[in-house]
């Protein structure tokens, strides 16, 4: 991850009282809890270093918040990390970046992050499953839409929905598909201008639920999210503030 993008991420998360740990070096030599390591016994290929690196980042994020946590961070039935009761957190990785964010539950009830390499391509077939009709329409209306820009927005929609899924799933304990939420971008003109200038780009989005998941996440409820990207990576984040959400 570029120094410029990492600096922007650190500034953003520090302002939000969130610890962020990232690395571009997946390793099997990172020290993790023995019970976490047992979970890797059946893992093959890239999965083992990905898991170990993610758990290492998670523990470092908890430590950055000022906590000394000795118990394992195990996995739930959906593969999600089980954080200590006083922490909410999220993990993500691409082929090149591994990242963990964590926060005290007094600050956020849940958080979600997704990291993608910008050279990842979302196929048209996958985009049909990810995006709803409204999202497809506003993407097609973008001025001077070319293949590069179209690929960027397909990836942004995918990543934003991934981060909101990670933030909401622990609170509803049920899977939901991409069409359960609709993405709306803020300051689209600014985003496009900055993208053309090839600088670090920051922006916000709103996700609106198209159907009810439970009493706290009903149809038409909205959540705020943010994104940041440069010419190499894109990072989306969904933060659920208990005071503002429930």
PDB file of C-alpha atoms in Angstrom:
ATOM      1  CA  UNK A   1       0.000   0.000   0.000  1.00  0.00           C
ATOM      2  CA  UNK A   2       1.420   3.401  -0.923  1.00  0.00           C
ATOM      3  CA  UNK A   3       2.683   5.656   1.861  1.00  0.00           C
ATOM      4  CA  UNK A   4       0.210   8.354   0.804  1.00  0.00           C
ATOM      5  CA  UNK A   5      -2.789   6.056   1.017  1.00  0.00           C
ATOM      6  CA  UNK A   6      -1.626   4.546   4.308  1.00  0.00           C
ATOM      7  CA  UNK A   7      -1.167   8.039   5.756  1.00  0.00           C
ATOM      8  CA  UNK A   8      -4.690   9.016   4.741  1.00  0.00           C
ATOM      9  CA  UNK A   9      -6.099   5.811   6.249  1.00  0.00           C
ATOM     10  CA  UNK A  10      -4.255   6.354   9.530  1.00  0.00           C
ATOM     11  CA  UNK A  11      -5.529   9.928   9.751  1.00  0.00           C
ATOM     12  CA  UNK A  12      -9.099   8.874   8.978  1.00  0.00           C
ATOM     13  CA  UNK A  13      -9.207   6.032  11.498  1.00  0.00           C
ATOM     14  CA  UNK A  14      -7.396   7.992  14.219  1.00  0.00           C
ATOM     15  CA  UNK A  15     -10.029  10.725  13.981  1.00  0.00           C
ATOM     16  CA  UNK A  16     -12.724   8.051  14.307  1.00  0.00           C
ATOM     17  CA  UNK A  17     -11.055   6.411  17.372  1.00  0.00           C
ATOM     18  CA  UNK A  18     -10.300   3.265  15.373  1.00  0.00           C
ATOM     19  CA  UNK A  19      -7.075   1.267  15.372  1.00  0.00           C
ATOM     20  CA  UNK A  20      -5.876   0.112  11.947  1.00  0.00           C
ATOM     21  CA  UNK A  21      -3.068  -2.360  11.297  1.00  0.00           C
ATOM     22  CA  UNK A  22      -2.053  -3.297   7.769  1.00  0.00           C
ATOM     23  CA  UNK A  23       0.795  -5.123   6.054  1.00  0.00           C
ATOM     24  CA  UNK A  24       1.739  -6.234   2.573  1.00  0.00           C
ATOM     25  CA  UNK A  25       3.661  -9.264   3.829  1.00  0.00           C
ATOM     26  CA  UNK A  26       1.580 -12.394   4.522  1.00  0.00           C
ATOM     27  CA  UNK A  27       3.559 -14.720   6.774  1.00  0.00           C
ATOM     28  CA  UNK A  28       3.132 -18.056   8.504  1.00  0.00           C
ATOM     29  CA  UNK A  29       5.757 -17.009  11.071  1.00  0.00           C
ATOM     30  CA  UNK A  30       3.630 -14.365  12.794  1.00  0.00           C
ATOM     31  CA  UNK A  31       2.972 -15.354  16.407  1.00  0.00           C
ATOM     32  CA  UNK A  32      -0.719 -16.070  17.053  1.00  0.00           C
ATOM     33  CA  UNK A  33      -2.630 -17.928  19.766  1.00  0.00           C
ATOM     34  CA  UNK A  34      -2.199 -21.720  19.701  1.00  0.00           C
ATOM     35  CA  UNK A  35      -5.987 -22.203  19.361  1.00  0.00           C
ATOM     36  CA  UNK A  36      -6.002 -19.861  16.376  1.00  0.00           C
ATOM     37  CA  UNK A  37      -3.139 -21.816  14.861  1.00  0.00           C
ATOM     38  CA  UNK A  38      -5.093 -25.072  15.223  1.00  0.00           C
ATOM     39  CA  UNK A  39      -7.687 -23.636  12.838  1.00  0.00           C
ATOM     40  CA  UNK A  40      -5.021 -23.503  10.114  1.00  0.00           C
ATOM     41  CA  UNK A  41      -4.262 -27.236  10.140  1.00  0.00           C
ATOM     42  CA  UNK A  42      -6.727 -27.968   7.338  1.00  0.00           C
ATOM     43  CA  UNK A  43      -5.913 -24.822   5.336  1.00  0.00           C
ATOM     44  CA  UNK A  44      -4.036 -25.072   2.061  1.00  0.00           C
ATOM     45  CA  UNK A  45      -2.221 -22.686  -0.251  1.00  0.00           C
ATOM     46  CA  UNK A  46      -2.664 -18.972   0.397  1.00  0.00           C
ATOM     47  CA  UNK A  47      -5.399 -19.476   2.986  1.00  0.00           C
ATOM     48  CA  UNK A  48      -3.005 -20.351   5.828  1.00  0.00           C
ATOM     49  CA  UNK A  49      -0.741 -17.243   5.623  1.00  0.00           C
ATOM     50  CA  UNK A  50      -3.845 -15.105   4.990  1.00  0.00           C
ATOM     51  CA  UNK A  51      -5.486 -16.375   8.182  1.00  0.00           C
ATOM     52  CA  UNK A  52      -2.348 -16.072  10.317  1.00  0.00           C
ATOM     53  CA  UNK A  53      -1.608 -12.571   9.022  1.00  0.00           C
ATOM     54  CA  UNK A  54      -5.207 -11.467   9.634  1.00  0.00           C
ATOM     55  CA  UNK A  55      -5.189 -12.717  13.228  1.00  0.00           C
ATOM     56  CA  UNK A  56      -1.812 -11.079  13.831  1.00  0.00           C
ATOM     57  CA  UNK A  57      -3.157  -7.762  12.521  1.00  0.00           C
ATOM     58  CA  UNK A  58      -6.296  -8.134  14.658  1.00  0.00           C
ATOM     59  CA  UNK A  59      -4.319  -8.620  17.864  1.00  0.00           C
ATOM     60  CA  UNK A  60      -2.037  -5.690  17.050  1.00  0.00           C
ATOM     61  CA  UNK A  61      -5.113  -3.508  16.474  1.00  0.00           C
ATOM     62  CA  UNK A  62      -6.514  -4.487  19.887  1.00  0.00           C
ATOM     63  CA  UNK A  63      -3.147  -3.678  21.475  1.00  0.00           C
ATOM     64  CA  UNK A  64      -3.119  -0.275  19.778  1.00  0.00           C
ATOM     65  CA  UNK A  65      -6.387   0.478  21.563  1.00  0.00           C
ATOM     66  CA  UNK A  66      -4.575  -0.087  24.853  1.00  0.00           C
ATOM     67  CA  UNK A  67      -5.790  -3.603  25.659  1.00  0.00           C
ATOM     68  CA  UNK A  68      -3.784  -6.705  26.486  1.00  0.00           C
ATOM     69  CA  UNK A  69      -5.880  -9.597  25.176  1.00  0.00           C
ATOM     70  CA  UNK A  70      -4.571 -13.127  25.664  1.00  0.00           C
ATOM     71  CA  UNK A  71      -7.516 -15.278  24.501  1.00  0.00           C
ATOM     72  CA  UNK A  72      -7.864 -16.582  20.929  1.00  0.00           C
ATOM     73  CA  UNK A  73      -9.814 -14.790  18.223  1.00  0.00           C
ATOM     74  CA  UNK A  74     -11.703 -17.748  16.802  1.00  0.00           C
ATOM     75  CA  UNK A  75     -14.171 -17.985  13.907  1.00  0.00           C
ATOM     76  CA  UNK A  76     -17.969 -17.978  13.880  1.00  0.00           C
ATOM     77  CA  UNK A  77     -20.266 -20.208  11.845  1.00  0.00           C
ATOM     78  CA  UNK A  78     -19.952 -17.896   8.835  1.00  0.00           C
ATOM     79  CA  UNK A  79     -16.170 -17.677   9.095  1.00  0.00           C
ATOM     80  CA  UNK A  80     -16.285 -14.251  10.757  1.00  0.00           C
ATOM     81  CA  UNK A  81     -13.765 -13.454  13.521  1.00  0.00           C
ATOM     82  CA  UNK A  82     -15.162 -13.591  17.057  1.00  0.00           C
ATOM     83  CA  UNK A  83     -13.879 -10.462  18.756  1.00  0.00           C
ATOM     84  CA  UNK A  84     -13.730  -9.964  22.548  1.00  0.00           C
ATOM     85  CA  UNK A  85     -16.916  -8.504  24.047  1.00  0.00           C
ATOM     86  CA  UNK A  86     -15.359  -5.059  24.544  1.00  0.00           C
ATOM     87  CA  UNK A  87     -14.131  -4.801  20.929  1.00  0.00           C
ATOM     88  CA  UNK A  88     -15.763  -4.549  17.534  1.00  0.00           C
ATOM     89  CA  UNK A  89     -13.570  -5.156  14.532  1.00  0.00           C
ATOM     90  CA  UNK A  90     -13.224  -6.292  10.951  1.00  0.00           C
ATOM     91  CA  UNK A  91     -10.639  -7.991   8.757  1.00  0.00           C
ATOM     92  CA  UNK A  92      -9.977  -7.798   5.053  1.00  0.00           C
ATOM     93  CA  UNK A  93      -7.302  -8.714   2.574  1.00  0.00           C
ATOM     94  CA  UNK A  94      -6.603  -8.568  -1.122  1.00  0.00           C
ATOM     95  CA  UNK A  95      -3.789 -10.306  -2.959  1.00  0.00           C
ATOM     96  CA  UNK A  96      -1.451  -7.518  -1.884  1.00  0.00           C
ATOM     97  CA  UNK A  97      -2.807  -5.982   1.350  1.00  0.00           C
ATOM     98  CA  UNK A  98      -3.877  -7.446   4.711  1.00  0.00           C
ATOM     99  CA  UNK A  99      -5.737  -5.217   7.141  1.00  0.00           C
ATOM    100  CA  UNK A 100      -7.539  -5.206  10.496  1.00  0.00           C
ATOM    101  CA  UNK A 101      -9.506  -2.430  12.148  1.00  0.00           C
ATOM    102  CA  UNK A 102     -10.784  -2.444  15.725  1.00  0.00           C
ATOM    103  CA  UNK A 103     -12.663  -0.118  18.038  1.00  0.00           C
ATOM    104  CA  UNK A 104     -14.008  -0.101  21.563  1.00  0.00           C
ATOM    105  CA  UNK A 105     -17.706  -0.990  21.639  1.00  0.00           C
ATOM    106  CA  UNK A 106     -18.331   2.249  23.533  1.00  0.00           C
ATOM    107  CA  UNK A 107     -17.464   4.083  20.308  1.00  0.00           C
ATOM    108  CA  UNK A 108     -19.063   1.805  17.671  1.00  0.00           C
ATOM    109  CA  UNK A 109     -21.475  -1.085  17.873  1.00  0.00           C
ATOM    110  CA  UNK A 110     -20.010  -2.613  14.706  1.00  0.00           C
ATOM    111  CA  UNK A 111     -17.561  -1.779  11.922  1.00  0.00           C
ATOM    112  CA  UNK A 112     -16.714  -3.277   8.536  1.00  0.00           C
ATOM    113  CA  UNK A 113     -13.791  -2.889   6.139  1.00  0.00           C
ATOM    114  CA  UNK A 114     -13.036  -4.154   2.647  1.00  0.00           C
ATOM    115  CA  UNK A 115      -9.723  -3.831   0.805  1.00  0.00           C
ATOM    116  CA  UNK A 116      -9.394  -4.446  -2.932  1.00  0.00           C
ATOM    117  CA  UNK A 117      -6.562  -4.208  -5.435  1.00  0.00           C
ATOM    118  CA  UNK A 118      -7.607  -1.810  -8.155  1.00  0.00           C
ATOM    119  CA  UNK A 119      -6.515  -4.217 -10.858  1.00  0.00           C
ATOM    120  CA  UNK A 120      -9.174  -6.700  -9.737  1.00  0.00           C
ATOM    121  CA  UNK A 121     -11.872  -6.964 -12.373  1.00  0.00           C
ATOM    122  CA  UNK A 122     -15.556  -7.437 -11.585  1.00  0.00           C
ATOM    123  CA  UNK A 123     -17.021  -9.256 -14.577  1.00  0.00           C
ATOM    124  CA  UNK A 124     -20.211  -8.024 -16.214  1.00  0.00           C
ATOM    125  CA  UNK A 125     -21.924 -11.212 -15.089  1.00  0.00           C
ATOM    126  CA  UNK A 126     -20.868 -10.634 -11.474  1.00  0.00           C
ATOM    127  CA  UNK A 127     -21.908  -6.980 -11.710  1.00  0.00           C
ATOM    128  CA  UNK A 128     -25.409  -8.076 -12.719  1.00  0.00           C
ATOM    129  CA  UNK A 129     -25.616  -9.948  -9.416  1.00  0.00           C
ATOM    130  CA  UNK A 130     -23.992  -7.221  -7.307  1.00  0.00           C
ATOM    131  CA  UNK A 131     -25.760  -4.113  -8.613  1.00  0.00           C
ATOM    132  CA  UNK A 132     -29.475  -3.383  -8.765  1.00  0.00           C
ATOM    133  CA  UNK A 133     -31.212  -1.499 -11.578  1.00  0.00           C
ATOM    134  CA  UNK A 134     -30.844   1.945  -9.938  1.00  0.00           C
ATOM    135  CA  UNK A 135     -27.109   1.469  -9.426  1.00  0.00           C
ATOM    136  CA  UNK A 136     -26.617   0.310 -13.005  1.00  0.00           C
ATOM    137  CA  UNK A 137     -28.506   3.348 -14.286  1.00  0.00           C
ATOM    138  CA  UNK A 138     -26.454   5.954 -12.432  1.00  0.00           C
ATOM    139  CA  UNK A 139     -23.200   4.286 -13.449  1.00  0.00           C
ATOM    140  CA  UNK A 140     -24.253   4.335 -17.110  1.00  0.00           C
ATOM    141  CA  UNK A 141     -25.115   8.053 -16.828  1.00  0.00           C
ATOM    142  CA  UNK A 142     -21.595   9.045 -15.765  1.00  0.00           C
ATOM    143  CA  UNK A 143     -20.098  11.535 -18.214  1.00  0.00           C
ATOM    144  CA  UNK A 144     -17.213  10.257 -20.316  1.00  0.00           C
ATOM    145  CA  UNK A 145     -17.590   6.751 -18.962  1.00  0.00           C
ATOM    146  CA  UNK A 146     -14.771   4.565 -20.279  1.00  0.00           C
ATOM    147  CA  UNK A 147     -13.721   0.992 -19.526  1.00  0.00           C
ATOM    148  CA  UNK A 148     -11.278   2.037 -16.798  1.00  0.00           C
ATOM    149  CA  UNK A 149     -13.822   4.200 -14.999  1.00  0.00           C
ATOM    150  CA  UNK A 150     -16.545   1.584 -15.394  1.00  0.00           C
ATOM    151  CA  UNK A 151     -14.254  -1.030 -13.797  1.00  0.00           C
ATOM    152  CA  UNK A 152     -13.554   1.355 -10.923  1.00  0.00           C
ATOM    153  CA  UNK A 153     -17.211   1.931 -10.126  1.00  0.00           C
ATOM    154  CA  UNK A 154     -18.079  -1.755 -10.400  1.00  0.00           C
ATOM    155  CA  UNK A 155     -15.347  -2.497  -7.873  1.00  0.00           C
ATOM    156  CA  UNK A 156     -16.446   0.378  -5.626  1.00  0.00           C
ATOM    157  CA  UNK A 157     -20.033  -0.897  -5.494  1.00  0.00           C
ATOM    158  CA  UNK A 158     -18.832  -4.407  -4.726  1.00  0.00           C
ATOM    159  CA  UNK A 159     -16.425  -3.251  -2.005  1.00  0.00           C
ATOM    160  CA  UNK A 160     -18.937  -0.903  -0.348  1.00  0.00           C
ATOM    161  CA  UNK A 161     -21.485  -3.700  -0.081  1.00  0.00           C
ATOM    162  CA  UNK A 162     -18.835  -6.046   1.303  1.00  0.00           C
ATOM    163  CA  UNK A 163     -17.958  -3.592   4.081  1.00  0.00           C
ATOM    164  CA  UNK A 164     -21.602  -3.033   5.032  1.00  0.00           C
ATOM    165  CA  UNK A 165     -22.203  -6.798   5.103  1.00  0.00           C
ATOM    166  CA  UNK A 166     -19.275  -7.228   7.506  1.00  0.00           C
ATOM    167  CA  UNK A 167     -20.611  -4.458   9.749  1.00  0.00           C
ATOM    168  CA  UNK A 168     -24.257  -5.583   9.752  1.00  0.00           C
ATOM    169  CA  UNK A 169     -23.927  -9.380   9.827  1.00  0.00           C
ATOM    170  CA  UNK A 170     -22.790  -9.583  13.492  1.00  0.00           C
ATOM    171  CA  UNK A 171     -25.867  -7.565  14.483  1.00  0.00           C
ATOM    172  CA  UNK A 172     -28.485  -9.521  12.519  1.00  0.00           C
ATOM    173  CA  UNK A 173     -26.803 -12.967  12.456  1.00  0.00           C
ATOM    174  CA  UNK A 174     -28.174 -13.769   9.017  1.00  0.00           C
ATOM    175  CA  UNK A 175     -26.805 -13.706   5.501  1.00  0.00           C
ATOM    176  CA  UNK A 176     -28.266 -11.223   3.050  1.00  0.00           C
ATOM    177  CA  UNK A 177     -27.592 -10.714  -0.621  1.00  0.00           C
ATOM    178  CA  UNK A 178     -26.148  -7.684  -2.389  1.00  0.00           C
ATOM    179  CA  UNK A 179     -29.588  -6.623  -3.630  1.00  0.00           C
ATOM    180  CA  UNK A 180     -30.682  -6.041  -0.013  1.00  0.00           C
ATOM    181  CA  UNK A 181     -28.993  -2.614  -0.115  1.00  0.00           C
ATOM    182  CA  UNK A 182     -28.640   0.206  -2.634  1.00  0.00           C
ATOM    183  CA  UNK A 183     -25.583   2.419  -2.920  1.00  0.00           C
ATOM    184  CA  UNK A 184     -25.697   6.190  -3.347  1.00  0.00           C
ATOM    185  CA  UNK A 185     -22.484   8.180  -3.800  1.00  0.00           C
ATOM    186  CA  UNK A 186     -21.942  11.682  -2.454  1.00  0.00           C
ATOM    187  CA  UNK A 187     -20.030  14.361  -4.396  1.00  0.00           C
ATOM    188  CA  UNK A 188     -19.718  12.292  -7.561  1.00  0.00           C
ATOM    189  CA  UNK A 189     -18.288  15.194  -9.596  1.00  0.00           C
ATOM    190  CA  UNK A 190     -15.478  15.684  -7.070  1.00  0.00           C
ATOM    191  CA  UNK A 191     -14.711  11.988  -7.141  1.00  0.00           C
ATOM    192  CA  UNK A 192     -14.367  11.965 -10.917  1.00  0.00           C
ATOM    193  CA  UNK A 193     -12.221  15.108 -10.966  1.00  0.00           C
ATOM    194  CA  UNK A 194      -9.819  13.745  -8.389  1.00  0.00           C
ATOM    195  CA  UNK A 195      -9.667  10.393 -10.118  1.00  0.00           C
ATOM    196  CA  UNK A 196      -8.596  12.030 -13.369  1.00  0.00           C
ATOM    197  CA  UNK A 197      -5.857  13.886 -11.485  1.00  0.00           C
ATOM    198  CA  UNK A 198      -4.512  10.555 -10.200  1.00  0.00           C
ATOM    199  CA  UNK A 199      -4.328  11.601  -6.540  1.00  0.00           C
ATOM    200  CA  UNK A 200      -5.579   9.876  -3.410  1.00  0.00           C
ATOM    201  CA  UNK A 201      -9.360  10.085  -3.623  1.00  0.00           C
ATOM    202  CA  UNK A 202     -11.707  10.156  -0.640  1.00  0.00           C
ATOM    203  CA  UNK A 203     -15.481  10.121  -0.630  1.00  0.00           C
ATOM    204  CA  UNK A 204     -18.615   9.040   1.124  1.00  0.00           C
ATOM    205  CA  UNK A 205     -21.541   6.824   0.268  1.00  0.00           C
ATOM    206  CA  UNK A 206     -24.938   6.003   1.660  1.00  0.00           C
ATOM    207  CA  UNK A 207     -26.398   2.508   1.686  1.00  0.00           C
ATOM    208  CA  UNK A 208     -30.171   2.173   1.884  1.00  0.00           C
ATOM    209  CA  UNK A 209     -31.828  -1.116   2.825  1.00  0.00           C
ATOM    210  CA  UNK A 210     -34.312  -2.414   0.263  1.00  0.00           C
ATOM    211  CA  UNK A 211     -35.822  -4.866   2.734  1.00  0.00           C
ATOM    212  CA  UNK A 212     -35.997  -5.371   6.498  1.00  0.00           C
ATOM    213  CA  UNK A 213     -33.446  -7.608   8.202  1.00  0.00           C
ATOM    214  CA  UNK A 214     -34.639  -7.122  11.795  1.00  0.00           C
ATOM    215  CA  UNK A 215     -36.102  -4.441  14.062  1.00  0.00           C
ATOM    216  CA  UNK A 216     -32.960  -2.323  13.912  1.00  0.00           C
ATOM    217  CA  UNK A 217     -32.387  -2.662  10.175  1.00  0.00           C
ATOM    218  CA  UNK A 218     -35.709  -2.078   8.491  1.00  0.00           C
ATOM    219  CA  UNK A 219     -36.499  -1.245   4.885  1.00  0.00           C
ATOM    220  CA  UNK A 220     -35.426   2.303   3.908  1.00  0.00           C
ATOM    221  CA  UNK A 221     -32.980   2.545   6.822  1.00  0.00           C
ATOM    222  CA  UNK A 222     -29.677   4.019   5.693  1.00  0.00           C
ATOM    223  CA  UNK A 223     -26.049   3.693   6.774  1.00  0.00           C
ATOM    224  CA  UNK A 224     -23.099   5.927   5.988  1.00  0.00           C
ATOM    225  CA  UNK A 225     -19.844   4.647   4.597  1.00  0.00           C
ATOM    226  CA  UNK A 226     -16.590   6.035   3.276  1.00  0.00           C
ATOM    227  CA  UNK A 227     -13.998   5.061   0.714  1.00  0.00           C
ATOM    228  CA  UNK A 228     -10.465   5.973  -0.187  1.00  0.00           C
ATOM    229  CA  UNK A 229      -8.419   4.885  -3.178  1.00  0.00           C
ATOM    230  CA  UNK A 230      -5.425   5.601  -5.323  1.00  0.00           C
ATOM    231  CA  UNK A 231      -4.243   3.963  -8.529  1.00  0.00           C
ATOM    232  CA  UNK A 232      -3.362   0.740  -6.693  1.00  0.00           C
ATOM    233  CA  UNK A 233      -5.946   0.023  -3.976  1.00  0.00           C
ATOM    234  CA  UNK A 234      -9.432   0.863  -2.770  1.00  0.00           C
ATOM    235  CA  UNK A 235     -10.594   0.676   0.858  1.00  0.00           C
ATOM    236  CA  UNK A 236     -14.224   1.002   1.948  1.00  0.00           C
ATOM    237  CA  UNK A 237     -15.435   1.288   5.525  1.00  0.00           C
ATOM    238  CA  UNK A 238     -18.842   1.108   7.200  1.00  0.00           C
ATOM    239  CA  UNK A 239     -19.069   2.400  10.792  1.00  0.00           C
ATOM    240  CA  UNK A 240     -22.208   1.815  12.854  1.00  0.00           C
ATOM    241  CA  UNK A 241     -22.466   4.283  15.715  1.00  0.00           C
ATOM    242  CA  UNK A 242     -24.909   3.007  18.347  1.00  0.00           C
ATOM    243  CA  UNK A 243     -25.951   6.488  19.418  1.00  0.00           C
ATOM    244  CA  UNK A 244     -26.802   7.539  15.863  1.00  0.00           C
ATOM    245  CA  UNK A 245     -28.131   4.236  14.558  1.00  0.00           C
ATOM    246  CA  UNK A 246     -30.389   2.717  17.211  1.00  0.00           C
TER     247      UNK A 246
END
